[in-house]
Amino acid sequence: MTNPEVVAPTIPDSDALHRRGLMFILSSPSGAGKTTVSRMLLQRDERLRMSVSVTTRSPRPGEVDGRDYHFTDHAGFERMVEDGEFLEWAHVFGHSYGTPKAEVKAGLREGNDYLFDIDWQGTQQLYQKMQSDVVRVFLLPPSIDELRRRLNARGTDSAEVIASRMERAKAEISHWDGYDYVIVNDDIDICFAKVSQILASERMRRMRQTGLIPFVRELTAPDS
Ligand SMILES: Nc1nc2c(ncn2[C@@H]2O[C@H](COP(=O)(O)OP(=O)(O)O)[C@@H](O)[C@H]2O)c(=O)[nH]1
Ligand SMILES: Nc1ncnc2c1ncn2[C@@H]1O[C@H](COP(=O)(O)OP(=O)(O)O)[C@@H](O)[C@H]1O
């Protein structure tokens, strides 16, 4: 399945210097592959955690409450909105989706990275609130026909739901320029290798390496 030649080597994320975590956002039109890429990242990367969203939509076959989403009803969702428990929330495909705040805020300080499978509206909100922590990646399908083929092949949605996802796809694609990185997900292994490289590079940004300040101070101390 996975061709080892195109999978990026795992770059050790050293704990020697403290680093602030980052918020890694993966968006795409439905069916372009963000769930597939997210699962591959989470399987291979221990420092990456999924930000599990809250939603009012029903679970699909195979989805697990607390792992794929926190499933709730409208009243429960509204209560969380009123109590300020979301970093962002939006209406997508007639349902409500939101990113819980508590775990992410504390985890970033501890150096944990979070993966977000959210749409362009949520991406904009997170970017406005936490710009320096956010890395935005958008996946495109190689063609509209291939997108339709993948939605059909996934076998999780009725013909009616697939038609409505296809209808929304072009509107979602129109937000491609609100992202830092845009990748065409043609070959899954190549796409995964690219996403892994982005993550590795973004982790090395100076501003995230909070441990550099005392480290450099020590290096440049007058009596060292
Ligand atoms: N803004 C926002 N969007 C979300 C959140 N969780 C999921 N989404 C988006 O909602 C859309 C529908 O998700 P889903 O019902 O799982 O279907 P999918 O398109 O097959 O992934 C996707 O574009 C997700 O990225 C969230 O917490 N906030
Ligand atoms: N590069 C790819 N080539 C072929 N099929 C793919 C590729 N990426 C994803 N898929 C398949 O397409 C379907 C939709 O992918 P999924 O990850 O569920 O999309 P999304 O989460 O963006 O809605 C799944 O059946 C998945 O296995």
Short mmCIF file of C-alpha atoms and ligand atoms in Angstrom, two decimals:
data_model
loop_
_atom_site.label_atom_id
_atom_site.label_comp_id
_atom_site.label_asym_id
_atom_site.label_seq_id
_atom_site.Cartn_x
_atom_site.Cartn_y
_atom_site.Cartn_z
CA MET A 1 0.00 0.00 0.00
CA THR A 2 2.31 2.74 1.25
CA ASN A 3 5.41 3.10 -0.91
CA PRO A 4 8.33 3.62 1.51
CA GLU A 5 10.32 5.53 -1.11
CA VAL A 6 7.98 8.49 -1.10
CA VAL A 7 7.17 8.60 2.60
CA ALA A 8 9.22 11.31 4.28
CA PRO A 9 11.69 10.02 6.85
CA THR A 10 10.49 10.65 10.37
CA ILE A 11 12.38 13.64 11.69
CA PRO A 12 12.87 13.35 15.45
CA ASP A 13 11.18 16.25 17.19
CA SER A 14 13.77 16.84 19.90
CA ASP A 15 12.62 17.57 23.41
CA ALA A 16 15.91 19.19 24.33
CA LEU A 17 14.49 22.68 23.83
CA HIS A 18 10.95 23.56 24.76
CA ARG A 19 8.67 24.20 21.83
CA ARG A 20 5.18 25.62 21.71
CA GLY A 21 2.72 23.34 19.89
CA LEU A 22 1.09 24.28 16.61
CA MET A 23 -2.39 24.07 15.16
CA PHE A 24 -2.25 22.10 11.91
CA ILE A 25 -5.39 22.64 9.86
CA LEU A 26 -6.32 20.30 6.99
CA SER A 27 -9.26 21.41 4.85
CA SER A 28 -10.59 20.23 1.50
CA PRO A 29 -13.81 19.77 -0.38
CA SER A 30 -15.58 16.71 0.96
CA GLY A 31 -14.05 13.54 -0.52
CA ALA A 32 -10.66 15.01 -1.46
CA GLY A 33 -8.89 12.99 1.23
CA LYS A 34 -8.43 14.95 4.46
CA THR A 35 -9.66 12.12 6.71
CA THR A 36 -7.31 9.67 4.97
CA VAL A 37 -4.30 11.97 5.33
CA SER A 38 -5.23 12.80 8.95
CA ARG A 39 -5.33 9.11 9.87
CA MET A 40 -1.92 8.51 8.25
CA LEU A 41 -0.41 11.45 10.16
CA LEU A 42 -1.88 10.39 13.49
CA GLN A 43 -0.71 6.80 13.04
CA ARG A 44 2.89 7.81 12.43
CA ASP A 45 3.33 10.85 14.63
CA GLU A 46 3.10 10.53 18.38
CA ARG A 47 3.27 14.25 19.10
CA LEU A 48 0.26 15.02 16.97
CA ARG A 49 -3.20 14.85 18.50
CA MET A 50 -6.55 15.17 16.84
CA SER A 51 -8.75 18.04 17.88
CA VAL A 52 -12.04 16.18 18.14
CA SER A 53 -14.90 18.45 17.06
CA VAL A 54 -18.41 18.56 18.43
CA THR A 55 -21.18 18.06 15.86
CA THR A 56 -24.94 17.81 15.65
CA ARG A 57 -24.79 15.46 12.64
CA SER A 58 -25.44 11.73 13.13
CA PRO A 59 -22.57 9.26 13.32
CA ARG A 60 -21.72 7.42 10.10
CA PRO A 61 -21.26 3.66 10.21
CA GLY A 62 -17.92 2.95 11.87
CA GLU A 63 -17.60 6.36 13.53
CA VAL A 64 -16.94 6.33 17.25
CA ASP A 65 -18.20 8.99 19.68
CA GLY A 66 -15.24 10.77 21.26
CA ARG A 67 -12.79 9.57 18.59
CA ASP A 68 -14.23 10.86 15.31
CA TYR A 69 -16.54 13.50 16.79
CA HIS A 70 -18.32 14.30 20.03
CA PHE A 71 -21.89 13.77 18.84
CA THR A 72 -24.53 15.96 20.46
CA ASP A 73 -27.97 17.44 19.82
CA HIS A 74 -28.88 21.05 19.02
CA ALA A 75 -29.61 21.94 22.64
CA GLY A 76 -26.26 20.56 23.80
CA PHE A 77 -24.42 22.43 21.06
CA GLU A 78 -26.18 25.73 21.85
CA ARG A 79 -25.30 25.34 25.52
CA MET A 80 -21.62 24.98 24.62
CA VAL A 81 -21.81 28.08 22.39
CA GLU A 82 -23.39 30.10 25.21
CA ASP A 83 -20.82 28.88 27.74
CA GLY A 84 -17.97 29.97 25.44
CA GLU A 85 -16.60 26.44 25.15
CA PHE A 86 -15.65 26.71 21.46
CA LEU A 87 -12.55 28.19 19.83
CA GLU A 88 -14.68 28.41 16.69
CA TRP A 89 -17.89 26.97 15.36
CA ALA A 90 -19.81 27.00 12.05
CA HIS A 91 -22.77 25.60 10.17
CA VAL A 92 -21.71 23.12 7.46
CA PHE A 93 -24.07 20.98 5.31
CA GLY A 94 -27.01 21.93 7.55
CA HIS A 95 -25.33 20.80 10.78
CA SER A 96 -23.32 22.59 13.46
CA TYR A 97 -19.64 21.84 14.03
CA GLY A 98 -17.36 23.32 16.70
CA THR A 99 -13.82 23.07 18.05
CA PRO A 100 -13.65 22.69 21.85
CA LYS A 101 -11.30 25.15 23.49
CA ALA A 102 -10.01 23.71 26.76
CA GLU A 103 -7.67 20.90 25.74
CA VAL A 104 -6.07 22.71 22.81
CA LYS A 105 -5.19 25.87 24.75
CA ALA A 106 -3.47 23.97 27.56
CA GLY A 107 -1.86 21.43 25.22
CA LEU A 108 -0.21 24.05 22.99
CA ARG A 109 1.64 25.48 25.99
CA GLU A 110 2.90 21.99 26.83
CA GLY A 111 4.23 21.54 23.29
CA ASN A 112 1.52 19.29 21.86
CA ASP A 113 0.52 19.75 18.23
CA TYR A 114 -3.13 19.54 17.20
CA LEU A 115 -4.61 18.45 13.91
CA PHE A 116 -7.88 20.10 12.81
CA ASP A 117 -10.19 18.71 10.14
CA ILE A 118 -12.32 21.83 9.79
CA ASP A 119 -13.79 23.88 6.95
CA TRP A 120 -12.71 27.30 5.61
CA GLN A 121 -14.99 29.19 8.02
CA GLY A 122 -13.39 27.55 11.05
CA THR A 123 -9.95 28.10 9.52
CA GLN A 124 -10.59 31.84 9.20
CA GLN A 125 -11.81 32.06 12.79
CA LEU A 126 -8.81 30.18 14.19
CA TYR A 127 -6.43 32.26 12.09
CA GLN A 128 -7.96 35.50 13.36
CA LYS A 129 -7.69 34.35 16.98
CA MET A 130 -4.39 32.44 17.03
CA GLN A 131 -2.54 33.42 13.87
CA SER A 132 0.98 32.58 15.02
CA ASP A 133 -0.01 29.05 16.11
CA VAL A 134 -1.93 28.19 12.94
CA VAL A 135 -0.66 26.35 9.82
CA ARG A 136 -3.28 26.08 7.07
CA VAL A 137 -3.17 23.25 4.49
CA PHE A 138 -5.74 22.76 1.75
CA LEU A 139 -6.10 19.58 -0.30
CA LEU A 140 -7.48 19.66 -3.84
CA PRO A 141 -8.73 16.66 -5.83
CA PRO A 142 -6.94 16.00 -9.15
CA SER A 143 -10.27 16.56 -10.98
CA ILE A 144 -13.99 16.97 -10.32
CA ASP A 145 -14.66 13.52 -11.84
CA GLU A 146 -12.15 11.93 -9.45
CA LEU A 147 -13.77 13.74 -6.52
CA ARG A 148 -17.16 12.23 -7.49
CA ARG A 149 -15.55 8.81 -7.90
CA ARG A 150 -14.00 9.01 -4.41
CA LEU A 151 -17.25 10.08 -2.76
CA ASN A 152 -19.02 7.13 -4.42
CA ALA A 153 -16.19 4.71 -3.58
CA ARG A 154 -16.21 5.74 0.09
CA GLY A 155 -19.68 4.28 0.25
CA THR A 156 -20.77 6.24 3.32
CA ASP A 157 -23.30 8.64 1.80
CA SER A 158 -26.57 8.32 -0.10
CA ALA A 159 -26.75 9.49 -3.73
CA GLU A 160 -28.61 12.57 -2.50
CA VAL A 161 -25.93 13.50 0.04
CA ILE A 162 -23.19 12.92 -2.54
CA ALA A 163 -24.99 15.22 -4.97
CA SER A 164 -25.17 17.95 -2.35
CA ARG A 165 -21.46 17.51 -1.45
CA MET A 166 -20.58 17.78 -5.16
CA GLU A 167 -22.68 20.91 -5.43
CA ARG A 168 -20.77 22.47 -2.54
CA ALA A 169 -17.35 21.36 -3.78
CA LYS A 170 -16.74 24.27 -6.14
CA ALA A 171 -17.73 26.80 -3.46
CA GLU A 172 -15.32 25.16 -1.01
CA ILE A 173 -12.51 25.06 -3.59
CA SER A 174 -12.97 28.82 -4.11
CA HIS A 175 -11.44 29.34 -0.64
CA TRP A 176 -8.11 27.75 -1.68
CA ASP A 177 -6.27 31.07 -1.41
CA GLY A 178 -7.03 31.40 2.30
CA TYR A 179 -4.42 28.70 3.02
CA ASP A 180 -0.63 28.68 3.47
CA TYR A 181 -0.12 25.44 1.52
CA VAL A 182 -2.24 23.88 -1.25
CA ILE A 183 -1.60 20.28 -2.35
CA VAL A 184 -3.26 18.30 -5.14
CA ASN A 185 -4.05 14.89 -3.63
CA ASP A 186 -3.46 12.70 -6.67
CA ASP A 187 -1.17 9.94 -5.34
CA ILE A 188 -1.90 9.46 -1.63
CA ASP A 189 1.69 8.55 -0.71
CA ILE A 190 3.13 11.65 -2.36
CA CYS A 191 0.44 13.82 -0.79
CA PHE A 192 1.17 12.36 2.63
CA ALA A 193 4.93 12.89 2.18
CA LYS A 194 4.32 16.56 1.32
CA VAL A 195 2.03 17.12 4.29
CA SER A 196 4.59 15.44 6.59
CA GLN A 197 7.34 17.73 5.33
CA ILE A 198 5.25 20.82 5.94
CA LEU A 199 4.58 19.68 9.50
CA ALA A 200 8.26 18.95 10.15
CA SER A 201 9.37 22.34 8.81
CA GLU A 202 6.70 24.29 10.65
CA ARG A 203 7.76 22.68 13.93
CA MET A 204 11.24 24.13 13.44
CA ARG A 205 10.11 27.76 13.14
CA ARG A 206 12.08 29.99 15.48
CA MET A 207 9.02 31.56 17.07
CA ARG A 208 7.72 28.15 18.19
CA GLN A 209 11.00 27.17 19.81
CA THR A 210 10.41 28.97 23.08
CA GLY A 211 13.38 27.16 24.64
CA LEU A 212 15.77 28.99 22.29
CA ILE A 213 15.75 32.19 24.36
CA PRO A 214 17.36 30.71 27.50
CA PHE A 215 19.52 28.45 25.33
CA VAL A 216 21.00 31.35 23.35
CA ARG A 217 21.32 33.44 26.51
CA GLU A 218 23.42 30.66 27.99
CA LEU A 219 25.55 30.35 24.82
CA THR A 220 26.27 34.07 24.79
CA ALA A 221 26.74 34.57 28.51
CA PRO A 222 29.93 36.63 29.17
CA ASP A 223 31.74 33.91 31.12
CA SER A 224 30.86 30.95 28.85
N1 LIG B 1 -15.73 25.01 11.24
C1 LIG B 1 -15.68 23.72 11.53
N2 LIG B 1 -15.80 22.80 10.54
C2 LIG B 1 -15.73 21.50 10.89
C3 LIG B 1 -15.51 21.07 12.22
N3 LIG B 1 -15.49 19.71 12.23
C4 LIG B 1 -15.67 19.32 10.95
N4 LIG B 1 -15.81 20.38 10.13
C5 LIG B 1 -16.00 20.40 8.66
O1 LIG B 1 -17.34 20.04 8.38
C6 LIG B 1 -17.38 19.47 7.06
C7 LIG B 1 -18.23 18.21 7.08
O2 LIG B 1 -17.57 17.21 7.85
P1 LIG B 1 -18.09 15.72 7.85
O3 LIG B 1 -19.55 15.72 8.12
O4 LIG B 1 -17.23 14.93 8.79
O5 LIG B 1 -17.89 15.23 6.36
P2 LIG B 1 -16.58 15.16 5.40
O6 LIG B 1 -16.70 16.34 4.49
O7 LIG B 1 -16.72 13.86 4.69
O8 LIG B 1 -15.34 15.25 6.25
C8 LIG B 1 -15.92 19.24 6.64
O9 LIG B 1 -15.57 20.29 5.73
C9 LIG B 1 -15.16 19.37 7.93
O10 LIG B 1 -13.84 19.84 7.71
C10 LIG B 1 -15.38 22.08 13.24
O11 LIG B 1 -15.20 21.81 14.43
N5 LIG B 1 -15.48 23.36 12.84
N1 LIG B 2 -5.07 10.00 -3.30
C1 LIG B 2 -6.15 9.20 -3.29
N2 LIG B 2 -6.35 8.35 -4.32
C2 LIG B 2 -7.45 7.54 -4.33
N3 LIG B 2 -8.41 7.50 -3.37
C3 LIG B 2 -8.26 8.34 -2.33
C4 LIG B 2 -7.13 9.22 -2.23
N4 LIG B 2 -7.26 9.94 -1.08
C5 LIG B 2 -8.41 9.52 -0.49
N5 LIG B 2 -9.00 8.55 -1.24
C6 LIG B 2 -10.28 7.85 -0.98
O1 LIG B 2 -11.32 8.79 -1.27
C7 LIG B 2 -12.40 8.66 -0.34
C8 LIG B 2 -12.64 10.03 0.35
O2 LIG B 2 -11.52 10.32 1.18
P1 LIG B 2 -11.71 10.93 2.65
O3 LIG B 2 -10.37 10.92 3.27
O4 LIG B 2 -12.84 10.28 3.36
O5 LIG B 2 -12.12 12.45 2.25
P2 LIG B 2 -12.62 13.68 3.14
O6 LIG B 2 -12.25 13.41 4.57
O7 LIG B 2 -11.87 14.85 2.58
O8 LIG B 2 -14.10 13.80 2.94
C9 LIG B 2 -12.03 7.57 0.62
O9 LIG B 2 -12.65 6.37 0.21
C10 LIG B 2 -10.50 7.45 0.48
O10 LIG B 2 -10.02 6.15 0.73
#
